[in-house]
Short mmCIF file of C-alpha atoms in Angstrom, two decimals:
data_model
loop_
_atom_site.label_atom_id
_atom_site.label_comp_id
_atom_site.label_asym_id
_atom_site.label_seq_id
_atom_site.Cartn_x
_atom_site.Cartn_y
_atom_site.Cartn_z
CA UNK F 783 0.00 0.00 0.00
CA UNK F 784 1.12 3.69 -0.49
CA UNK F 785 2.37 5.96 2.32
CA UNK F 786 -0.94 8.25 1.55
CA UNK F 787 -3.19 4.69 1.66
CA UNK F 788 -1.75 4.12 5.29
CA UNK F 789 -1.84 7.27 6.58
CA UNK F 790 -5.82 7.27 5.72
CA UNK F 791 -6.58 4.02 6.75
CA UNK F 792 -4.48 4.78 10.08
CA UNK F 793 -5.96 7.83 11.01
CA UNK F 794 -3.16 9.80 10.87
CA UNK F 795 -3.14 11.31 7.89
CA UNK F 796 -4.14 15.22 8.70
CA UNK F 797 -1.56 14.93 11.49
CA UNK F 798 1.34 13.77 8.94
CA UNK F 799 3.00 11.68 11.70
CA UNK F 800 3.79 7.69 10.74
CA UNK F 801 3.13 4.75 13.13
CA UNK F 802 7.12 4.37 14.60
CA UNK F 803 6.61 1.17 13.25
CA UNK F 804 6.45 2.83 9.84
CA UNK F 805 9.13 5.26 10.06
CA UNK F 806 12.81 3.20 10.02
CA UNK F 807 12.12 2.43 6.41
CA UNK F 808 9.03 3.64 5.21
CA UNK F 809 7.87 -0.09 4.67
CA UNK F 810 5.44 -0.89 2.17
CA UNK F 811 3.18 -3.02 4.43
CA UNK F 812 2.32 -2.36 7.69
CA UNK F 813 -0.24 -3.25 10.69
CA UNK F 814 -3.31 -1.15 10.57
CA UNK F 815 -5.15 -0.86 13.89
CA UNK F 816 -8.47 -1.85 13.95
CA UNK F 817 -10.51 1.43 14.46
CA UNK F 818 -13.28 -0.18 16.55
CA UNK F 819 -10.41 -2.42 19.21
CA UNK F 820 -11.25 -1.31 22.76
CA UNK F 821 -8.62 0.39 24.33
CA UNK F 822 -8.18 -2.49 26.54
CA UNK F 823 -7.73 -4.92 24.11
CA UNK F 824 -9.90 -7.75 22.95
CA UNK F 825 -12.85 -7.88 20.27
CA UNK F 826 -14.83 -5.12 19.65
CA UNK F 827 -18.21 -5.37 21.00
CA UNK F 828 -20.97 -6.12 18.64
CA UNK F 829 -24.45 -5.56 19.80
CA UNK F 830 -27.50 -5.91 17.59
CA UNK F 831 -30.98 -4.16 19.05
CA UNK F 832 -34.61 -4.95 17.75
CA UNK F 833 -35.39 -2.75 14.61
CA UNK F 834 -38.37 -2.11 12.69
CA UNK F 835 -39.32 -1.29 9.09
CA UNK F 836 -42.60 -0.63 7.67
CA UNK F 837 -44.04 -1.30 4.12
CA UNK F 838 -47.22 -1.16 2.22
CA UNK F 839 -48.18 -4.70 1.71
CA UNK F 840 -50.26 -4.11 -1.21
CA UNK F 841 -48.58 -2.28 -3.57
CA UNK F 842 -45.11 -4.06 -1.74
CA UNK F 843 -41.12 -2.20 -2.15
CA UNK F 844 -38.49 -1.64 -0.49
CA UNK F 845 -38.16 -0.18 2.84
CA UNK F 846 -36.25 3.48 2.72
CA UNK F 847 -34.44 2.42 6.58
CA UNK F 848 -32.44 -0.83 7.65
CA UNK F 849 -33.46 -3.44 10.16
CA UNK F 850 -29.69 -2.30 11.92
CA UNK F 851 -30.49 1.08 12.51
CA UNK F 852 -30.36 0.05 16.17
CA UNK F 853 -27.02 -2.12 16.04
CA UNK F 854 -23.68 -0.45 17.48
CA UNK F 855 -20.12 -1.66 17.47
CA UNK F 856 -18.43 -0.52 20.66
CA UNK F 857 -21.78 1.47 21.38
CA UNK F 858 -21.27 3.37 17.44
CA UNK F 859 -23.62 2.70 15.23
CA UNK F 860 -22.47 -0.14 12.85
CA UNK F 861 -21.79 0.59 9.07
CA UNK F 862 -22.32 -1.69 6.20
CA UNK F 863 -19.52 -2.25 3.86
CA UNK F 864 -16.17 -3.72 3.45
CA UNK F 865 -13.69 -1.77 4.81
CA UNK F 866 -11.64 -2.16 8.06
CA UNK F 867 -13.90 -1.22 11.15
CA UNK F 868 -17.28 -1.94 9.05
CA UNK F 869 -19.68 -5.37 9.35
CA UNK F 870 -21.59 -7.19 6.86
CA UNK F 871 -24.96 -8.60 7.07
CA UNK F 872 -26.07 -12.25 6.54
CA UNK F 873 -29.47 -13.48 6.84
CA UNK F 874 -30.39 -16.00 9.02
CA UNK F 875 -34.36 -16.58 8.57
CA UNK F 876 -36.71 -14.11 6.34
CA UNK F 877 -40.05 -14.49 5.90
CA UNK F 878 -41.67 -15.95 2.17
CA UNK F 879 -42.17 -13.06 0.53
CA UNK F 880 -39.51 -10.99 1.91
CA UNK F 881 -35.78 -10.32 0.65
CA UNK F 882 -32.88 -9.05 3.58
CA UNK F 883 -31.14 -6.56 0.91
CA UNK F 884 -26.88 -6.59 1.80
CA UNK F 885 -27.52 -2.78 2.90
CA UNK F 886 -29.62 -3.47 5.48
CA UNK F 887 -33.15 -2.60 3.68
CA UNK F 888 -35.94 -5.37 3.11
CA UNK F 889 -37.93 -5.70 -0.04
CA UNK F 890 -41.38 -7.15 0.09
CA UNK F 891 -43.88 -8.55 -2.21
CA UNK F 892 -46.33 -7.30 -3.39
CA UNK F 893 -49.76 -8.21 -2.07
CA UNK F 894 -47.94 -9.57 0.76
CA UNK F 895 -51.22 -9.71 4.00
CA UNK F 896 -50.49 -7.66 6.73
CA UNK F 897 -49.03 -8.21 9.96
CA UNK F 898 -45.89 -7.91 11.73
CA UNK F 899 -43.09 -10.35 10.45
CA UNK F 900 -39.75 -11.23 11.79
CA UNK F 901 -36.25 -11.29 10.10
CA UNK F 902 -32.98 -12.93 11.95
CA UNK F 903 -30.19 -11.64 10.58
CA UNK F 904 -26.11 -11.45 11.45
CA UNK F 905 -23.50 -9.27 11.19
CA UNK F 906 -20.02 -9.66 11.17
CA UNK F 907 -17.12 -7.14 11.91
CA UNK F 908 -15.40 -7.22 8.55
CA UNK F 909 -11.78 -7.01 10.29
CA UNK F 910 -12.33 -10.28 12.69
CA UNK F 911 -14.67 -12.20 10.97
CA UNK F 912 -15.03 -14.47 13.97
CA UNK F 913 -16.78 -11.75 15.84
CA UNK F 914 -20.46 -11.73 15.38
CA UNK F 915 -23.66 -11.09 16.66
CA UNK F 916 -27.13 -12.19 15.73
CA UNK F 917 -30.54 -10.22 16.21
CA UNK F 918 -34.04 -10.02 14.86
CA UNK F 919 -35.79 -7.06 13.92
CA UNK F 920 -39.38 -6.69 12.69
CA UNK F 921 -41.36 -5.95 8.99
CA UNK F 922 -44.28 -4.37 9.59
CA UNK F 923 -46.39 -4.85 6.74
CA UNK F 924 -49.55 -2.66 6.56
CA UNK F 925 -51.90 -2.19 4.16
CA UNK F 926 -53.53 1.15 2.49
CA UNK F 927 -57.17 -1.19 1.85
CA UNK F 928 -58.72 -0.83 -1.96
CA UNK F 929 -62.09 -0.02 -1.85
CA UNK F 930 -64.04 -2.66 -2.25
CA UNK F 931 -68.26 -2.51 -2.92
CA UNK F 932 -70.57 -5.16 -3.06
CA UNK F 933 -74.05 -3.51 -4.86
CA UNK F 934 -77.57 -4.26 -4.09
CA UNK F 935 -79.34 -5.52 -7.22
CA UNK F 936 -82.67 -7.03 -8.49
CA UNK F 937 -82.46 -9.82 -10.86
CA UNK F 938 -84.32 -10.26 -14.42
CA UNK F 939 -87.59 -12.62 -13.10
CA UNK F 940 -87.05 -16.14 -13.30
CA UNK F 941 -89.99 -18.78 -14.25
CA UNK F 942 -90.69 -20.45 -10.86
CA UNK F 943 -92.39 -23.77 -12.56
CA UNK F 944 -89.62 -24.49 -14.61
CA UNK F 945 -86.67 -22.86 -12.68
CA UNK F 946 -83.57 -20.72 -14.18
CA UNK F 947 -80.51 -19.29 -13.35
CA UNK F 948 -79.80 -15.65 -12.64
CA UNK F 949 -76.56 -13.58 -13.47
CA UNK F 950 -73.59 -13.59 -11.10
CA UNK F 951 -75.22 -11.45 -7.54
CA UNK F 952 -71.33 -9.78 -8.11
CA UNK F 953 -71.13 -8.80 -11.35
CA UNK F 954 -71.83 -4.88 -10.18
CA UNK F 955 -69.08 -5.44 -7.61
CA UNK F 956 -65.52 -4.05 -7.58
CA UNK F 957 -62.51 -4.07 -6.20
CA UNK F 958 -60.69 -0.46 -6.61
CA UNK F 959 -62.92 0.74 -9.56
CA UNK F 960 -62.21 -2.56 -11.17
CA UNK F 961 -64.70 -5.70 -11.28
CA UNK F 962 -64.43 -8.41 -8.89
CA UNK F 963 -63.03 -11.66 -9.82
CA UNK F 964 -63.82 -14.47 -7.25
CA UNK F 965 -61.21 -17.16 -6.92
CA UNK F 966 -58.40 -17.34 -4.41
CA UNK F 967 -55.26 -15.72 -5.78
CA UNK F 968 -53.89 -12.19 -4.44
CA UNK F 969 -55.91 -9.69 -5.91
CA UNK F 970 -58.97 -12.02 -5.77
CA UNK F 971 -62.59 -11.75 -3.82
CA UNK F 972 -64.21 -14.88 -1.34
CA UNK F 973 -67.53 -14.69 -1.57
CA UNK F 974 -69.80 -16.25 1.25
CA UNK F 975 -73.46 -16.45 1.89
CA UNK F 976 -74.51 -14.42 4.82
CA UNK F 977 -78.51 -15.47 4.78
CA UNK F 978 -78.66 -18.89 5.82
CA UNK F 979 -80.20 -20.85 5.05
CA UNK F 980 -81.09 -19.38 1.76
CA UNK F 981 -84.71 -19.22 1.03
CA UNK F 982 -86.58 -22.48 0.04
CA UNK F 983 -85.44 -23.07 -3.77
CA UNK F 984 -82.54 -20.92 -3.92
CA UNK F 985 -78.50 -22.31 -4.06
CA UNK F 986 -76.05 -19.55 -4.54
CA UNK F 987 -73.13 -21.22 -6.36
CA UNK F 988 -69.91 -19.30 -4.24
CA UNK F 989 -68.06 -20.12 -7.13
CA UNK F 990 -69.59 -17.94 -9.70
CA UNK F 991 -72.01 -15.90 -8.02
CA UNK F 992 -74.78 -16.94 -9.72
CA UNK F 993 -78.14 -17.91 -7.83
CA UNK F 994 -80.23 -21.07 -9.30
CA UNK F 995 -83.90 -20.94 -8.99
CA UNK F 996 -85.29 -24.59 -8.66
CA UNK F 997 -88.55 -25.83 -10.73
CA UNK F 998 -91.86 -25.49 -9.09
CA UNK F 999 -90.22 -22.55 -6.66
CA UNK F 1000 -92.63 -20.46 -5.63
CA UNK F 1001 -93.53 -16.69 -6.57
CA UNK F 1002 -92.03 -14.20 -4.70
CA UNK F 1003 -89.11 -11.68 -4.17
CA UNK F 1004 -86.54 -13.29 -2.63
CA UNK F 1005 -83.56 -11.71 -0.45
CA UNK F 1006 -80.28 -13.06 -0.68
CA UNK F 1007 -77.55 -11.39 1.53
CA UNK F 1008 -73.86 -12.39 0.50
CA UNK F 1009 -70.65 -11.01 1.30
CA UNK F 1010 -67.41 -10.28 -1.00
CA UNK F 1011 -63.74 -10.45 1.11
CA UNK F 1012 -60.66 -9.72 -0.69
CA UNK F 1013 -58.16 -12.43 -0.55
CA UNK F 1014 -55.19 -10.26 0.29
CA UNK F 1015 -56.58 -8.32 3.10
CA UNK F 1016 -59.63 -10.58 5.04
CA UNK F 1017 -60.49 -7.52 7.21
CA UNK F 1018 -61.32 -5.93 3.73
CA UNK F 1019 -65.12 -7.04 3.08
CA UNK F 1020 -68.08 -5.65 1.63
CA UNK F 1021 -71.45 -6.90 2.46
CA UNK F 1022 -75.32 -6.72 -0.07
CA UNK F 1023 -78.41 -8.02 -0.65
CA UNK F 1024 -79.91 -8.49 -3.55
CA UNK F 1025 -83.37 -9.56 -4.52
CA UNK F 1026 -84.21 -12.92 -6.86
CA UNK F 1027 -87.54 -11.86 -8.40
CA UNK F 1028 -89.45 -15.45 -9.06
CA UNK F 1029 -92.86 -15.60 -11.05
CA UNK F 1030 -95.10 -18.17 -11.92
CA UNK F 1031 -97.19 -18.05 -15.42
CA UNK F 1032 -100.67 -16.17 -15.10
CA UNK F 1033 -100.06 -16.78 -10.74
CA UNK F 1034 -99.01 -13.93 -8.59
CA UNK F 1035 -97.88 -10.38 -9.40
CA UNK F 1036 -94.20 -9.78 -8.24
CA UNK F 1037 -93.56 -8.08 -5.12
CA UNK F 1038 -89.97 -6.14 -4.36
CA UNK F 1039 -89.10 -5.11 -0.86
CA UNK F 1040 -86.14 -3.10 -1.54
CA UNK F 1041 -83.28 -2.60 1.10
CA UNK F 1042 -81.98 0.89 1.75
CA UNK F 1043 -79.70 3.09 3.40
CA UNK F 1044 -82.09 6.24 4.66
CA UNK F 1045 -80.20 10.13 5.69
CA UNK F 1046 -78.80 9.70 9.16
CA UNK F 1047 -80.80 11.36 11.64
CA UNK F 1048 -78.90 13.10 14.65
CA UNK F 1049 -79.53 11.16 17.83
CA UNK F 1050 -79.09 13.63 20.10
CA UNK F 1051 -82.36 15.66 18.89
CA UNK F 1052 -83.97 12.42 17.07
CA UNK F 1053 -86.13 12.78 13.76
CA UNK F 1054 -88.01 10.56 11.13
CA UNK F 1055 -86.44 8.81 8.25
CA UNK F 1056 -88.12 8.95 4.46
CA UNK F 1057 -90.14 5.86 4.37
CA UNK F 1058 -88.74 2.72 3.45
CA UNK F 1059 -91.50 1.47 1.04
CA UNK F 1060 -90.08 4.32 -0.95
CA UNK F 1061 -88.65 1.97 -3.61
CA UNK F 1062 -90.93 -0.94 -3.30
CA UNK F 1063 -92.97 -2.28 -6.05
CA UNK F 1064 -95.94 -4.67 -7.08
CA UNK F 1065 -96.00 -5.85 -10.69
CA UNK F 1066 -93.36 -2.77 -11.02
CA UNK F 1067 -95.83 -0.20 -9.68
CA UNK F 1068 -94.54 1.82 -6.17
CA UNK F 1069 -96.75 -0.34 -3.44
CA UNK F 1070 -99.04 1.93 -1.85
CA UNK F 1071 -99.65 0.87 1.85
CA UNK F 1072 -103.48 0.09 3.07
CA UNK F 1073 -106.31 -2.35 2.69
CA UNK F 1074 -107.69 -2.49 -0.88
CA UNK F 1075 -106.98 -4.48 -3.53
CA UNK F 1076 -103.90 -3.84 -4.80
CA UNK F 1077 -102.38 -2.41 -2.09
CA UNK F 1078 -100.14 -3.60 0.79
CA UNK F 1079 -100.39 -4.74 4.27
CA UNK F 1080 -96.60 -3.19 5.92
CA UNK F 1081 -95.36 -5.65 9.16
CA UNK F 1082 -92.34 -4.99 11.20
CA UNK F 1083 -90.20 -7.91 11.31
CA UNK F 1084 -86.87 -6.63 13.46
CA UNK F 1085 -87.06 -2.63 14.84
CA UNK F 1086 -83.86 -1.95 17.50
CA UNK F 1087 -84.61 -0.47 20.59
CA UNK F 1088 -84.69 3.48 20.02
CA UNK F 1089 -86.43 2.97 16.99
CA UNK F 1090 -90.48 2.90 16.25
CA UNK F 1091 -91.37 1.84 12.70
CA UNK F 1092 -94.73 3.73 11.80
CA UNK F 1093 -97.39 2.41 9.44
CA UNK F 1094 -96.35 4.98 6.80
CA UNK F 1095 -92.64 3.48 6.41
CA UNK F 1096 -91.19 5.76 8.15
CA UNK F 1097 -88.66 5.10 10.79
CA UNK F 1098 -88.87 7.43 14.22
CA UNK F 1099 -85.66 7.68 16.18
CA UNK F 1100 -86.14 8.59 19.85
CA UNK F 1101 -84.17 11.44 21.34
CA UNK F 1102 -80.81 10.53 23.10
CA UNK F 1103 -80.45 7.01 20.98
CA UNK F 1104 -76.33 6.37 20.71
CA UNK F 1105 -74.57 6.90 16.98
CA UNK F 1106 -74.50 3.62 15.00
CA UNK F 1107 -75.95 2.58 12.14
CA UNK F 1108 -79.33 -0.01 12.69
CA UNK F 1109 -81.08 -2.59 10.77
CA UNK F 1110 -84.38 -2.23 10.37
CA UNK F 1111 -85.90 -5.60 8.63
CA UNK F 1112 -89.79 -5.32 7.63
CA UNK F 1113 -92.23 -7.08 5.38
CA UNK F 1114 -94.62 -6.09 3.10
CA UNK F 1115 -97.54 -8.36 1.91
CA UNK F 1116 -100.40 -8.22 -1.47
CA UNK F 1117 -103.26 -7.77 0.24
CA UNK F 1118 -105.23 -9.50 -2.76
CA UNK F 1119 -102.72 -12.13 -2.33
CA UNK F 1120 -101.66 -13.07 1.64
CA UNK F 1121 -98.92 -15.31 0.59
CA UNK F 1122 -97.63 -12.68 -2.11
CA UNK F 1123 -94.90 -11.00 0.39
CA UNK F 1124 -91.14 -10.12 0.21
CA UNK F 1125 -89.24 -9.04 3.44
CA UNK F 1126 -86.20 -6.24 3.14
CA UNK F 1127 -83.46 -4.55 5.61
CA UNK F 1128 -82.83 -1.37 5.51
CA UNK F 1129 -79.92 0.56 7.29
CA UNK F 1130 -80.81 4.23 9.45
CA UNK F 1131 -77.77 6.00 10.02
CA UNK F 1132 -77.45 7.36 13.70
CA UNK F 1133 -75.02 10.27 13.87
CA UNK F 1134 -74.51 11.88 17.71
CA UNK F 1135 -74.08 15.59 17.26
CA UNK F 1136 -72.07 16.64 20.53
CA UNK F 1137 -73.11 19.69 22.45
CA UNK F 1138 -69.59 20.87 23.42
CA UNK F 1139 -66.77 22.59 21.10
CA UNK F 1140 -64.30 20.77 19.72
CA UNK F 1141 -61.04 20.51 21.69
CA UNK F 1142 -59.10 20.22 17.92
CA UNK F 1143 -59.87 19.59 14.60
CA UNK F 1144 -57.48 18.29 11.88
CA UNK F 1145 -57.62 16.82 8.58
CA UNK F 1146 -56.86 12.94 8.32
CA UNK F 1147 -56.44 13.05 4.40
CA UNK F 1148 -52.85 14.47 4.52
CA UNK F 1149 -49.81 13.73 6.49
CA UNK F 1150 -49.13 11.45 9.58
CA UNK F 1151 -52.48 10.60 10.29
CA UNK F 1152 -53.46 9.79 6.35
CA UNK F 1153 -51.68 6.19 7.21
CA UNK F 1154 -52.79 4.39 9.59
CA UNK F 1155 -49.96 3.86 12.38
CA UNK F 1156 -49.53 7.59 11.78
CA UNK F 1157 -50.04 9.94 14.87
CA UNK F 1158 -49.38 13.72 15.60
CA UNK F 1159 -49.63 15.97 18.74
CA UNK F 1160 -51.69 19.10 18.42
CA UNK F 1161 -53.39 21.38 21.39
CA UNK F 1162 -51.73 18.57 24.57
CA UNK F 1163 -53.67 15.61 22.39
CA UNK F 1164 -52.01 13.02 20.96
CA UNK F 1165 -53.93 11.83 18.02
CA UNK F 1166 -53.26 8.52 16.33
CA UNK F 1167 -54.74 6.66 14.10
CA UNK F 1168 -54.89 2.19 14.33
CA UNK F 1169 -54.05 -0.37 12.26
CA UNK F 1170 -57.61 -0.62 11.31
CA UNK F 1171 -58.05 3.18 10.03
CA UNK F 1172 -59.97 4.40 13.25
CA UNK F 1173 -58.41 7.00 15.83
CA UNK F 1174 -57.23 7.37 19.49
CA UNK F 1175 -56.59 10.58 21.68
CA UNK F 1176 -55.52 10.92 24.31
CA UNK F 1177 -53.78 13.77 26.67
CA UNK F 1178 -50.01 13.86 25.65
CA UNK F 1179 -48.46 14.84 28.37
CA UNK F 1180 -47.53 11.05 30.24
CA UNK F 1181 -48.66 11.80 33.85
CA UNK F 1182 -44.91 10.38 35.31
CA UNK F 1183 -42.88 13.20 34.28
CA UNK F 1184 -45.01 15.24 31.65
CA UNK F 1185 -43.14 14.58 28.49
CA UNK F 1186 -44.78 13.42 25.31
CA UNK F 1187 -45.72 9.78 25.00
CA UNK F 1188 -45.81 8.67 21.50
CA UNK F 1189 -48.05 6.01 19.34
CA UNK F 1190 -47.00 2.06 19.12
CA UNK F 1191 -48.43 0.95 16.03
CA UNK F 1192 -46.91 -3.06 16.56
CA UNK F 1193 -48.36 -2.96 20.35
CA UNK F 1194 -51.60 -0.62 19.46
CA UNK F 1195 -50.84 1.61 23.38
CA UNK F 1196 -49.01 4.99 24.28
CA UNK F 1197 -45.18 4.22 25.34
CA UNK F 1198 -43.44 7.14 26.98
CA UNK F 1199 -39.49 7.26 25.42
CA UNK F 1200 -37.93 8.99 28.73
CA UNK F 1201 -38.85 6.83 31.16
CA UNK F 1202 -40.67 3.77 29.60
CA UNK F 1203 -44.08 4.02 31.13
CA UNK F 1204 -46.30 2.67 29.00
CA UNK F 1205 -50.53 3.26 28.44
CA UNK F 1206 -53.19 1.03 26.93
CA UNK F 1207 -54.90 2.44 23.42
CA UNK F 1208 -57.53 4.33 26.13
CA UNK F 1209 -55.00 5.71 28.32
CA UNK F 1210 -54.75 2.98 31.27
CA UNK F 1211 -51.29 2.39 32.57
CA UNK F 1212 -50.12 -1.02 32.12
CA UNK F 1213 -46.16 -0.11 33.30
CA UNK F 1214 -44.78 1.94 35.37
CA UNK F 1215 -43.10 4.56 36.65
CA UNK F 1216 -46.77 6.27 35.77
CA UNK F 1217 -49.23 5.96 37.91
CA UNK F 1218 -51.96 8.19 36.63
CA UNK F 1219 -54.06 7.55 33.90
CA UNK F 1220 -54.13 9.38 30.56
CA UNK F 1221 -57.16 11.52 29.69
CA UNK F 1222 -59.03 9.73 26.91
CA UNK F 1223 -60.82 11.93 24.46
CA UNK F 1224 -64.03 11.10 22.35
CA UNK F 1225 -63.29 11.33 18.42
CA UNK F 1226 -65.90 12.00 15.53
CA UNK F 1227 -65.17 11.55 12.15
CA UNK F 1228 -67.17 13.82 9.81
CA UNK F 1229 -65.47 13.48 6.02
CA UNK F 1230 -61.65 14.26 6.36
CA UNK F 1231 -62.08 16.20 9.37
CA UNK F 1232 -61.58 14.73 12.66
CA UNK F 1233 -62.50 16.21 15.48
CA UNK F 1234 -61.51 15.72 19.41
CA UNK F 1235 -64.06 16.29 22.05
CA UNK F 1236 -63.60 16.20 26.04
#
């Protein structure tokens, strides 16, 4: 090696002075010393600590920091490469799916499911190769969810004395703008029956969708609730029901209870819905509710507490009733024909309209709190937002020594970084040195705009 190589690789280059080893002759080789040997002698100490990275398991890549972010060499952080005083990484066991990059960074598959997943890895002090360590860090995978909506339809009519087939109950349904495709691969939809058993006649082939109407079924409207779940994400499901309009040949005229989702009412104040015949028909004609021929007899079949259906269709929601959205199932029946009836379910929003002013407001479509894991401290709240896409506050200020505790994603609580105390997702302390609980605050959701209320 040159004089200027060794004086580099020595350290003593600025200074100009040689290693008296070095100076008699100016000798081409020479003993470098190893930039990371303790003082004392011995190995340098290699310590690997748990790391974390976090990718998008849908749309999959490669994370921007390393799962040794946390590893130090005689308490410095390490550095990956190949010169004296660096390491290099091997891995030990990676996930299917997963690749441990030789910089440290993981690269993950696309349409990989979520969770947390763990990598063992090594690294090795390039100068000693015998000195190693071995550690495991963790991939978080998350997932930004495609939409996914399963549509209410009405079939064409099928002949109930000879029997038919309908069209696929999915073929309105998609999967991020694009139409579902049921099957099992990444990308796919599962589709399950949700009424069961299905009405007397009916088989809904999961396979394709489609609905097959036995011979000599009998006349009616017939609801059929099914749900769509993508294969990639199963918290990612969208639920319908659609209506399988059977006739029968100069028999009964075909009635259509169709299922809804009224304007929400505010529960604080209460109020009454549309009605929920609205959309219902007889032999295609809007049913008109009474006595005569022609007309149609209106039975509740399922009303929650809170709620009074009235013989007009319309819903009543009493004063005070909680926020949630309720199922309202009814029947309607031909009073010419008592056994001509179809039954629907129809959804009244509940929204709770609090009294008191908002303690903050902020915007959940942009920055930290547009992903969920994301979280951001604004007016003493800390706001963050789940694995799941809903949101936690509580006060920020950890009640041990006042500094700001900060979101967990992997562990869903509050973890204070001075001292270690540690809260549940509502502000209990489950480790100490805090004693006190944290203030939970209420949250309401109202577009992109979140607000925090005491």
């Amino acid at each position: 090696m040159t004089r200027k190589e060794f004086f580099s690789r020595a350290g003593y280059g600025a200074a100009g002075v040689l290693l008296p080893s070095c100076i008699a002759s100016l000798a081409t080789s020479c003993t470098i010393p190893n930039p990371n040997a303790p003082k004392n002698g011995g190995l340098p100490l290699l310590k690997t600590n748990a790391g974390s990275v976090t990718i998008d398991g849908r749309v999959g890549g490669t994370s921007t920091a390393t799962i040794t972010s946390n590893d130090t060499i005689n308490g410095l952080p390490v550095v990956i490469g190949t010169s004296p005083g660096d390491v290099f990484l091997t891995s030990v066991t990676v996930p299917a799916g997963m690749t441990l990059n030789i910089n440290g960074t993981v690269t993950v598959a696309a349409n990989t499911a979520v969770g947390n997943y763990n990598i063992m890895y090594k690294i090795t002090e390039v100068t000693n190769p015998t000195n190693s360590a071995t550690g495991t860090s963790v991939v978080i995978v998350s997932a930004s969810l495609p939409v996914i909506i399963a549509v209410t339809e009405t079939t064409a009519a099928i002949n109930g004395t000879t029997g038919g087939t309908t069209i696929a109950l999915t073929a309105n349904d998609t999967l991020n703008g694009v139409p579902v495709v049921i099957g099992t691969a990444a990308g796919q939809v599962i589709l399950s029956a949700i009424t069961s058993p299905l009405p007397a006649g009916l088989t809904l082939n999961l396979n394709t969708g489609v609905v097959t109407v036995a011979p000599k079924t009998a006349a009616g409207a017939y609801s059929v609730t099914y749900k769509i779940t993508e294969v990639t994400n199963s918290t990612n499901s969208a639920t319908a029901t659609s209506t399988i309009i059977v006739t029968v040949a100069g028999s009964l005229p075909v009635i259509n209870a169709v299922s809804e989702t009224t304007a929400s009412i505010n529960g604080t104040t209460g109020g009454t819905t549309t009605s929920l015949l609205a959309n219902d028909t007889l032999n295609g004609i809007p049913v008109v509710i009474g006595t005569g021929a022609g007309q149609v007899k209106l039975t509740a079949v399922t009303v929650p507490a809170g709620l009074t259906l009235n013989a007009n269709g319309t819903v009543i929601v009493a004063p005070n009733t909680a926020a949630g959205n309720y199922n309202v199932t009814y029947k309607i029946t031909e009073i010419t024909n008592p056994t001509n009836s179809s039954t629907a379910t129809s959804i009244i929003p509940v929204t709770v309209t609090p009294t008191t002013t908002a303690l903050a407001t902020v915007d959940v479509s942009t920055g930290t709190l547009a992903t969920n894991g994301g979280y951001l401290v604004v007016k003493g709240i800390v706001i963050a937002r789940t694995n799941t896409g809903t949101f936690l506050a509580v006060a920020a200020a950890c009640t041990h020594a006042g500094t700001n505790v900060i979101y967990v994603l992997a562990n869903n609580n509050f973890h204070s970084p001075n001292h270690g105390a540690e809260f549940s997702n509502t502000g209990v302390v489950t480790r100490g040195p805090a004693t006190r609980n944290l203030t939970q605050y209420t949250t309401i959701l109202t577009g992109t705009s979140l607000s925090v209320y005491p």
